[in-house]
Short mmCIF file of C-alpha atoms and ligand atoms in Angstrom, two decimals:
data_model
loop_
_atom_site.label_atom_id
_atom_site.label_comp_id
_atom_site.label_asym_id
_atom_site.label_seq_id
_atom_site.Cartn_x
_atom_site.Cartn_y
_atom_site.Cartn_z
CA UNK A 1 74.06 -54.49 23.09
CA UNK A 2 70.91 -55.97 23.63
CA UNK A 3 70.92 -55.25 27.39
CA UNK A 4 71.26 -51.16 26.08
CA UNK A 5 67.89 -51.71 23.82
CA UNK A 6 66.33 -52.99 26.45
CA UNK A 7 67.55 -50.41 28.81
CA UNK A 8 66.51 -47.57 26.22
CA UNK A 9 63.04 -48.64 25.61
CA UNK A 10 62.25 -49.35 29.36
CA UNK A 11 63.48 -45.60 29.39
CA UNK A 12 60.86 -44.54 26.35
CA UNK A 13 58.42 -46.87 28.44
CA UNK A 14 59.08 -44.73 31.22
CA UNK A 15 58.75 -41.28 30.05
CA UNK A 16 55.62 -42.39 28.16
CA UNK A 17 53.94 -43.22 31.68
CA UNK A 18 55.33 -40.57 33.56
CA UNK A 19 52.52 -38.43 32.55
CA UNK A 20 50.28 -40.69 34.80
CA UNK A 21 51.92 -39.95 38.07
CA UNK A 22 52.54 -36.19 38.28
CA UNK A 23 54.90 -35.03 40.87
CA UNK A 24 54.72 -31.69 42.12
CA UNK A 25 55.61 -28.72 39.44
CA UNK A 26 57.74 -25.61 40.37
CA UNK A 27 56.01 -22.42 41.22
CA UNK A 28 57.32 -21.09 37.72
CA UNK A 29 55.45 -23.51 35.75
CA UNK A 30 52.14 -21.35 35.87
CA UNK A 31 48.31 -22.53 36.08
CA UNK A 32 46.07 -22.67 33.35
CA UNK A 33 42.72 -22.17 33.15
CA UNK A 34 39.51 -23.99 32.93
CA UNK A 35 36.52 -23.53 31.16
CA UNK A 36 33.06 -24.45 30.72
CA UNK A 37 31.48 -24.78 27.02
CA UNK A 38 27.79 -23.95 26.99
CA UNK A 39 28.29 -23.87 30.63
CA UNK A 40 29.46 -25.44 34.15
CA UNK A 41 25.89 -25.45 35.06
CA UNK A 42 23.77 -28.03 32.67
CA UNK A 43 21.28 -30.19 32.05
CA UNK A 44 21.66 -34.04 31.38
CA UNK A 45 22.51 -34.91 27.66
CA UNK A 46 24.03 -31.77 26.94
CA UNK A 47 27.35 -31.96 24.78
CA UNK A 48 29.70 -30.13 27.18
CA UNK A 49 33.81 -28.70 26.21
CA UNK A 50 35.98 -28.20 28.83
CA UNK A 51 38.98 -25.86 27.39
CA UNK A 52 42.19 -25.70 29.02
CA UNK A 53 44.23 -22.58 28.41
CA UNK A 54 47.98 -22.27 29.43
CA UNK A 55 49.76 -18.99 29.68
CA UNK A 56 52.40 -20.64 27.43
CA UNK A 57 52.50 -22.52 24.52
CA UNK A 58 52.22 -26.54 25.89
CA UNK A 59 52.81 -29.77 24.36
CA UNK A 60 50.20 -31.81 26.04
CA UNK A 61 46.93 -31.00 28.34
CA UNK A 62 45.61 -33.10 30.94
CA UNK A 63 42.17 -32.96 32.46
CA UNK A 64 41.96 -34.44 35.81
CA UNK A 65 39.48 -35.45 37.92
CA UNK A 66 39.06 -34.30 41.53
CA UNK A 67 40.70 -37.27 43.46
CA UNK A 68 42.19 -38.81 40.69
CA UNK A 69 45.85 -38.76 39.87
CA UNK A 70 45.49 -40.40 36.63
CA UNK A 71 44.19 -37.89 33.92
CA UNK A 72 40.62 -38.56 32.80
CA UNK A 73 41.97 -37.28 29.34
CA UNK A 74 45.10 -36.03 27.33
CA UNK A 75 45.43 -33.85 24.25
CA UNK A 76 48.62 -33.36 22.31
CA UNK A 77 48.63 -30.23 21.19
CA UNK A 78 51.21 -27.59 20.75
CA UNK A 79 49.76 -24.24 21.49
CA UNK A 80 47.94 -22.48 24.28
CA UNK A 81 44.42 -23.97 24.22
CA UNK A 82 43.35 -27.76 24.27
CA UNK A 83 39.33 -28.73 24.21
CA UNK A 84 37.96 -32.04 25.97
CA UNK A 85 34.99 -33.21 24.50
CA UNK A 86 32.11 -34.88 26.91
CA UNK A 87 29.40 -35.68 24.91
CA UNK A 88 25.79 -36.11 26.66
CA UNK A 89 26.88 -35.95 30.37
CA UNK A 90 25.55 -37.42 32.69
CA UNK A 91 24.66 -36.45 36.01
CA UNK A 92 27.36 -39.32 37.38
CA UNK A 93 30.12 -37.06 35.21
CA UNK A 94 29.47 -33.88 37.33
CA UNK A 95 32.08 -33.18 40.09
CA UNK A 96 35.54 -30.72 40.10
CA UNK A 97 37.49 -31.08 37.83
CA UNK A 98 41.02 -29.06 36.73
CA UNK A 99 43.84 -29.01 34.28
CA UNK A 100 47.36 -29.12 33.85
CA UNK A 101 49.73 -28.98 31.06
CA UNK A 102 53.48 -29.70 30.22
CA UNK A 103 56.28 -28.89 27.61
CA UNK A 104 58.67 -31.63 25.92
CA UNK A 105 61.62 -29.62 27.63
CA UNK A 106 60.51 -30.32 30.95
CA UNK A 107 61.65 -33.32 33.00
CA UNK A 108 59.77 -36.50 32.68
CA UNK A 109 55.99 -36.19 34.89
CA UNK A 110 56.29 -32.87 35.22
CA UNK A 111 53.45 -30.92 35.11
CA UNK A 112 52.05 -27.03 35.57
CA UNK A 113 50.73 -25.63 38.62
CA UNK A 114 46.95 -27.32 38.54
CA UNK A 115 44.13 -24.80 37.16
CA UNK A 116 41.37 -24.02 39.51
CA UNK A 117 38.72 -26.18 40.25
CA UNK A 118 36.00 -26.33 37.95
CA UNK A 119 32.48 -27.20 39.66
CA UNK A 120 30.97 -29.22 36.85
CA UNK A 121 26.79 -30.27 37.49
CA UNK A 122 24.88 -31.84 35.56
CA UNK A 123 20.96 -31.89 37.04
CA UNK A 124 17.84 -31.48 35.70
CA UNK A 125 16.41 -28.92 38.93
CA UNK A 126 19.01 -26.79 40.73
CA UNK A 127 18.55 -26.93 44.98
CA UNK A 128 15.28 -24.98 46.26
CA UNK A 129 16.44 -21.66 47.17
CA UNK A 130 15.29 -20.23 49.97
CA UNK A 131 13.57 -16.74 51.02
CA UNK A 132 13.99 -14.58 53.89
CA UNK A 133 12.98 -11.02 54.43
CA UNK A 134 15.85 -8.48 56.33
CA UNK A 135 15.34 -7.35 58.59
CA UNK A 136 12.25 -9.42 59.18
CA UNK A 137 8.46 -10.08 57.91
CA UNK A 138 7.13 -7.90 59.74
CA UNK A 139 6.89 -4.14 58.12
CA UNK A 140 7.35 -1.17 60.75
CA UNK A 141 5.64 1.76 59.23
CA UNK A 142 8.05 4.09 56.83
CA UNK A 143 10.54 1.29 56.84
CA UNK A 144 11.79 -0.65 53.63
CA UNK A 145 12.27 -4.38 53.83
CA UNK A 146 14.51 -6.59 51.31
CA UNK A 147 13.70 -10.16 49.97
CA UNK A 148 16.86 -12.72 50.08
CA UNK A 149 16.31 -15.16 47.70
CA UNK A 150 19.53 -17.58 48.33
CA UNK A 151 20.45 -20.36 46.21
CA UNK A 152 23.38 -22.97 46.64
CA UNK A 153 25.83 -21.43 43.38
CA UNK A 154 26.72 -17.97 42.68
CA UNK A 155 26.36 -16.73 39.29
CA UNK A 156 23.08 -17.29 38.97
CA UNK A 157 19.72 -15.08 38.04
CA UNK A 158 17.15 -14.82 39.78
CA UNK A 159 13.05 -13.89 39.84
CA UNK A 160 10.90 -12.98 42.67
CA UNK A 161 6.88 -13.93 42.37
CA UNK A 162 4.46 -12.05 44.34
CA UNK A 163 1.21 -14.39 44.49
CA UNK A 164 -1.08 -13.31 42.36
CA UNK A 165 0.91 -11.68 39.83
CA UNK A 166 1.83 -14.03 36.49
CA UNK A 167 5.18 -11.92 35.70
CA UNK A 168 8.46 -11.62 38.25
CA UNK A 169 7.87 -9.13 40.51
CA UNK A 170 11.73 -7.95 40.27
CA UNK A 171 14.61 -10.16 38.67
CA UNK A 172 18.24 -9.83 38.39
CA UNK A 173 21.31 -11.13 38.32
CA UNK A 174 23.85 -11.76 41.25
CA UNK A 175 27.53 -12.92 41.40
CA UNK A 176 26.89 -14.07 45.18
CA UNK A 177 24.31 -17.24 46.05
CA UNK A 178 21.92 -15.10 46.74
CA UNK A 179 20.11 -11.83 45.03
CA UNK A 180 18.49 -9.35 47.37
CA UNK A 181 15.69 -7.50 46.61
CA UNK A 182 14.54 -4.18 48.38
CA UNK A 183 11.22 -3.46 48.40
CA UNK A 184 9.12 -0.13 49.69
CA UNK A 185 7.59 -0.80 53.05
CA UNK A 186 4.16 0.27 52.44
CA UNK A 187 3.43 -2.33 49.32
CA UNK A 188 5.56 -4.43 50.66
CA UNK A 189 2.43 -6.95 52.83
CA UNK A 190 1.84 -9.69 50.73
CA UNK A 191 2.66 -13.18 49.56
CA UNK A 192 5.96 -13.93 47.91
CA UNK A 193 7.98 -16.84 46.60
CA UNK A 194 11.43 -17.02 44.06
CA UNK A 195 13.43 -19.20 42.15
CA UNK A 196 16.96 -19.10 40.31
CA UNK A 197 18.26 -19.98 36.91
CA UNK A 198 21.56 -20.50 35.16
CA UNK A 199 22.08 -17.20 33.08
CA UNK A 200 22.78 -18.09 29.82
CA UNK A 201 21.12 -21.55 27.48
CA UNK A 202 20.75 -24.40 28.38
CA UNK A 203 18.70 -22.96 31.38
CA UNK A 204 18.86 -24.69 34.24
CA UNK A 205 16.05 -24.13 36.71
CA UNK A 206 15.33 -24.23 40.74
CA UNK A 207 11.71 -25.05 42.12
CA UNK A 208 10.16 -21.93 43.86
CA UNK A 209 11.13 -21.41 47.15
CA UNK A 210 8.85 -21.89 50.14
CA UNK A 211 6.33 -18.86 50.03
CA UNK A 212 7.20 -16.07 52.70
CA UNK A 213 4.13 -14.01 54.24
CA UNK A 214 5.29 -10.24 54.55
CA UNK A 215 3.11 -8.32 56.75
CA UNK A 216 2.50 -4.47 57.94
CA UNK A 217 3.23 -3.70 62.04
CA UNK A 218 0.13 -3.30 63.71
CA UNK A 219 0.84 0.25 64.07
CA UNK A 220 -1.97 1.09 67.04
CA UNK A 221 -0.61 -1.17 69.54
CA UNK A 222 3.20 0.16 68.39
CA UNK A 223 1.66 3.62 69.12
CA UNK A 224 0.03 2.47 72.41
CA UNK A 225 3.43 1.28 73.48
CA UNK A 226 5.14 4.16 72.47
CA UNK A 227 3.27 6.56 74.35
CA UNK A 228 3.18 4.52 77.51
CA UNK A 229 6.83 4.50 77.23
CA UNK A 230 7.03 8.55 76.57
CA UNK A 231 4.96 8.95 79.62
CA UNK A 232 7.01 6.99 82.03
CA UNK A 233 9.70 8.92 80.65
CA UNK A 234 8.31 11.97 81.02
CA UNK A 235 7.69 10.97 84.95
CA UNK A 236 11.14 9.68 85.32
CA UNK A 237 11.92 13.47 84.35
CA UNK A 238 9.91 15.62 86.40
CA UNK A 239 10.99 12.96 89.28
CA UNK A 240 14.47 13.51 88.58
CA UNK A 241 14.08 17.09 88.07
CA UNK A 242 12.13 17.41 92.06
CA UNK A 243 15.13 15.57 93.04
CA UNK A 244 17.79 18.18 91.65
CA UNK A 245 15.69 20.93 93.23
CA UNK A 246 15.45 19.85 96.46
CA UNK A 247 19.46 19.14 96.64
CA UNK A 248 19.85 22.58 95.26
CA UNK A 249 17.68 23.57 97.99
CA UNK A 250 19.04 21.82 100.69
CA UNK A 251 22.48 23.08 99.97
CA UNK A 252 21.76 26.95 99.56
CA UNK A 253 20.43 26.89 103.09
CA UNK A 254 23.24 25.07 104.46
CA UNK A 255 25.51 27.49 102.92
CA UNK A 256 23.75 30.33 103.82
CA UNK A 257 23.56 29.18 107.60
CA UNK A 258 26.70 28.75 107.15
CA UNK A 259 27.40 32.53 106.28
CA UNK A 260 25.01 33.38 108.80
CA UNK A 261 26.63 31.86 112.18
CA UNK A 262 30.52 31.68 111.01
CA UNK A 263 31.62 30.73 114.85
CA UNK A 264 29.60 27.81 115.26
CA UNK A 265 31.03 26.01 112.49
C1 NAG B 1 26.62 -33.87 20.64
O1 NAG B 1 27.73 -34.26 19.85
C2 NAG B 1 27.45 -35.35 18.97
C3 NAG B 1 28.75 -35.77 18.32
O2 NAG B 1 29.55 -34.66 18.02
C4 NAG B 1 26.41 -34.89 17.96
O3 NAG B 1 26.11 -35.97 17.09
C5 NAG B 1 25.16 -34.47 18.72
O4 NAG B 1 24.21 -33.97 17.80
C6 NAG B 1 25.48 -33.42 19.74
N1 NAG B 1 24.31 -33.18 20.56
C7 NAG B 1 23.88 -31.97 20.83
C8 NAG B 1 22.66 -31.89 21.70
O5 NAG B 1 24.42 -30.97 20.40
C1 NAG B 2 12.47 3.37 51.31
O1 NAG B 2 12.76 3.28 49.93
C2 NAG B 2 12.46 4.48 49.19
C3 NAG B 2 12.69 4.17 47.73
O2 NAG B 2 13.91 3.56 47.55
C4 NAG B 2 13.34 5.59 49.71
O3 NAG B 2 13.05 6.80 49.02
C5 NAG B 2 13.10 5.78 51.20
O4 NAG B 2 13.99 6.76 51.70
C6 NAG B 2 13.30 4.48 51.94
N1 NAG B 2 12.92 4.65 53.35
C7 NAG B 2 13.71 4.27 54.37
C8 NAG B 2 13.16 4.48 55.74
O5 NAG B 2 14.81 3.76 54.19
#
């Protein structure tokens, strides 16, 4: 009798820990998903919810970190959507992190497919971007050239500075790392620099990128060049063209000699 207690609470023991070693779900146990409240993106001390939504209707959540097969934190709740609370991050509680969840009719430490991976930072600067012009600096008259401003996270917005001007020269948005913006050739020498920013509050903010020098071809000697090069082809022409003529000429007189004296040949 006693030996069946003991049996039936090391079994209660059990299923109470399974949770903490989760073994590998079946495909039909779908993901959730993970979100970011204000945002993935923020600065230190903000208070940050991470929200966990199944497809289902769960009986407890898990939040995981990358790594880590113990869950950083569980929530018992019994609908779709569970919250985890971090109060004033810190940078040192950035990372990836992602979510499961299970239902009391599954089998002990059984858990859903794992969410995606949520990129959680916590900084007070974002990485220096950098800036690049395509197809290069340098301006060949009646062409356009585009500014690359490329940051390390997609999602973000992003300004371009022309030195001397107070105000963004262009801004916008961009769901890549990088935002390109196309400028018109002939205003397009000058001095330039851009940054990037999360889009939404709390911002989050990059230093200015190293400043890029766009300048104008120096369209004499491109002229100069061009018209050497149109001359040599124009001699390569008439050169070829002497050559055509003179086999032309060459073989009308064979062939008319030939004509001329059938029995010699
Ligand atoms: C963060 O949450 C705590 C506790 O809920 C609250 O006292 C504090 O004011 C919040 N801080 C911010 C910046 O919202
Ligand atoms: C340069 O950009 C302007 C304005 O977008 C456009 O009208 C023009 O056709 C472009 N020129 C070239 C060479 O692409």
């Amino acid at each position: 009798m006693a030996l069946a207690v003991a049996l039936q609470l090391l079994t209660l023991w059990a299923l109470g820990h399974a949770d903490l070693t989760p073994s590998v779900p079946p495909a039909s146990y779908p993901k959730p998903w993970l979100g970011a409240q204000p945002a993935a993106v923020v600065t230190p001390g903000v208070n940050v919810t991470l929200r966990c939504r199944a497809p289902q209707p769960a009986w407890r959540f898990a939040l995981f970190r990358a790594g880590e097969s113990v869950p950083l934190l569980l929530r018992d709740v019994s609908m779709e959507l569970a919250e985890f609370f971090l109060e004033a991050v810190t940078p040192a509680q950035g990372g990836s992190y992602h979510c499961s969840y299970r239902r009391l009719d599954w089998g002990p430490g059984i858990w859903s497919q794992p969410s995606d991976v949520l990129e959680l930072l916590v900084t007070d600067l974002l990485p220096r971007p950098s800036l690049v012009a395509l197809p290069g600096p340098v301006v060949a008259p009646g062409a356009n050239v585009s500014l690359r401003c490329a940051g390390r996270l997609p999602g973000m917005s992003f300004a371009l500075y022309r030195v001397g001007l107070a105000a963004p020269l262009q801004y916008r948005d961009s769901a890549q790392r990088w935002a390109d913006f196309p400028l018109i050739g002939a205003r397009a020498p000058g001095t330039y620099s851009c940054y990037y920013h999360t889009p939404s509050a709390p911002y989050v903010l990059s230093p200015r990128s190293e400043p890029l020098v766009v300048r104008s071809d120096d369209s004499s000697s491109l002229d100069y060049t061009q018209g050497n090069l149109i001359r040599l082809g124009l001699a390569g022409l008439v050169l070829a063209s002497l050559g055509v003529l003179v086999v032309l000429d060459c073989c009308s007189r064979s062939s008319a000699l030939h004509q001329a004296l059938p029995g010699v040949w």
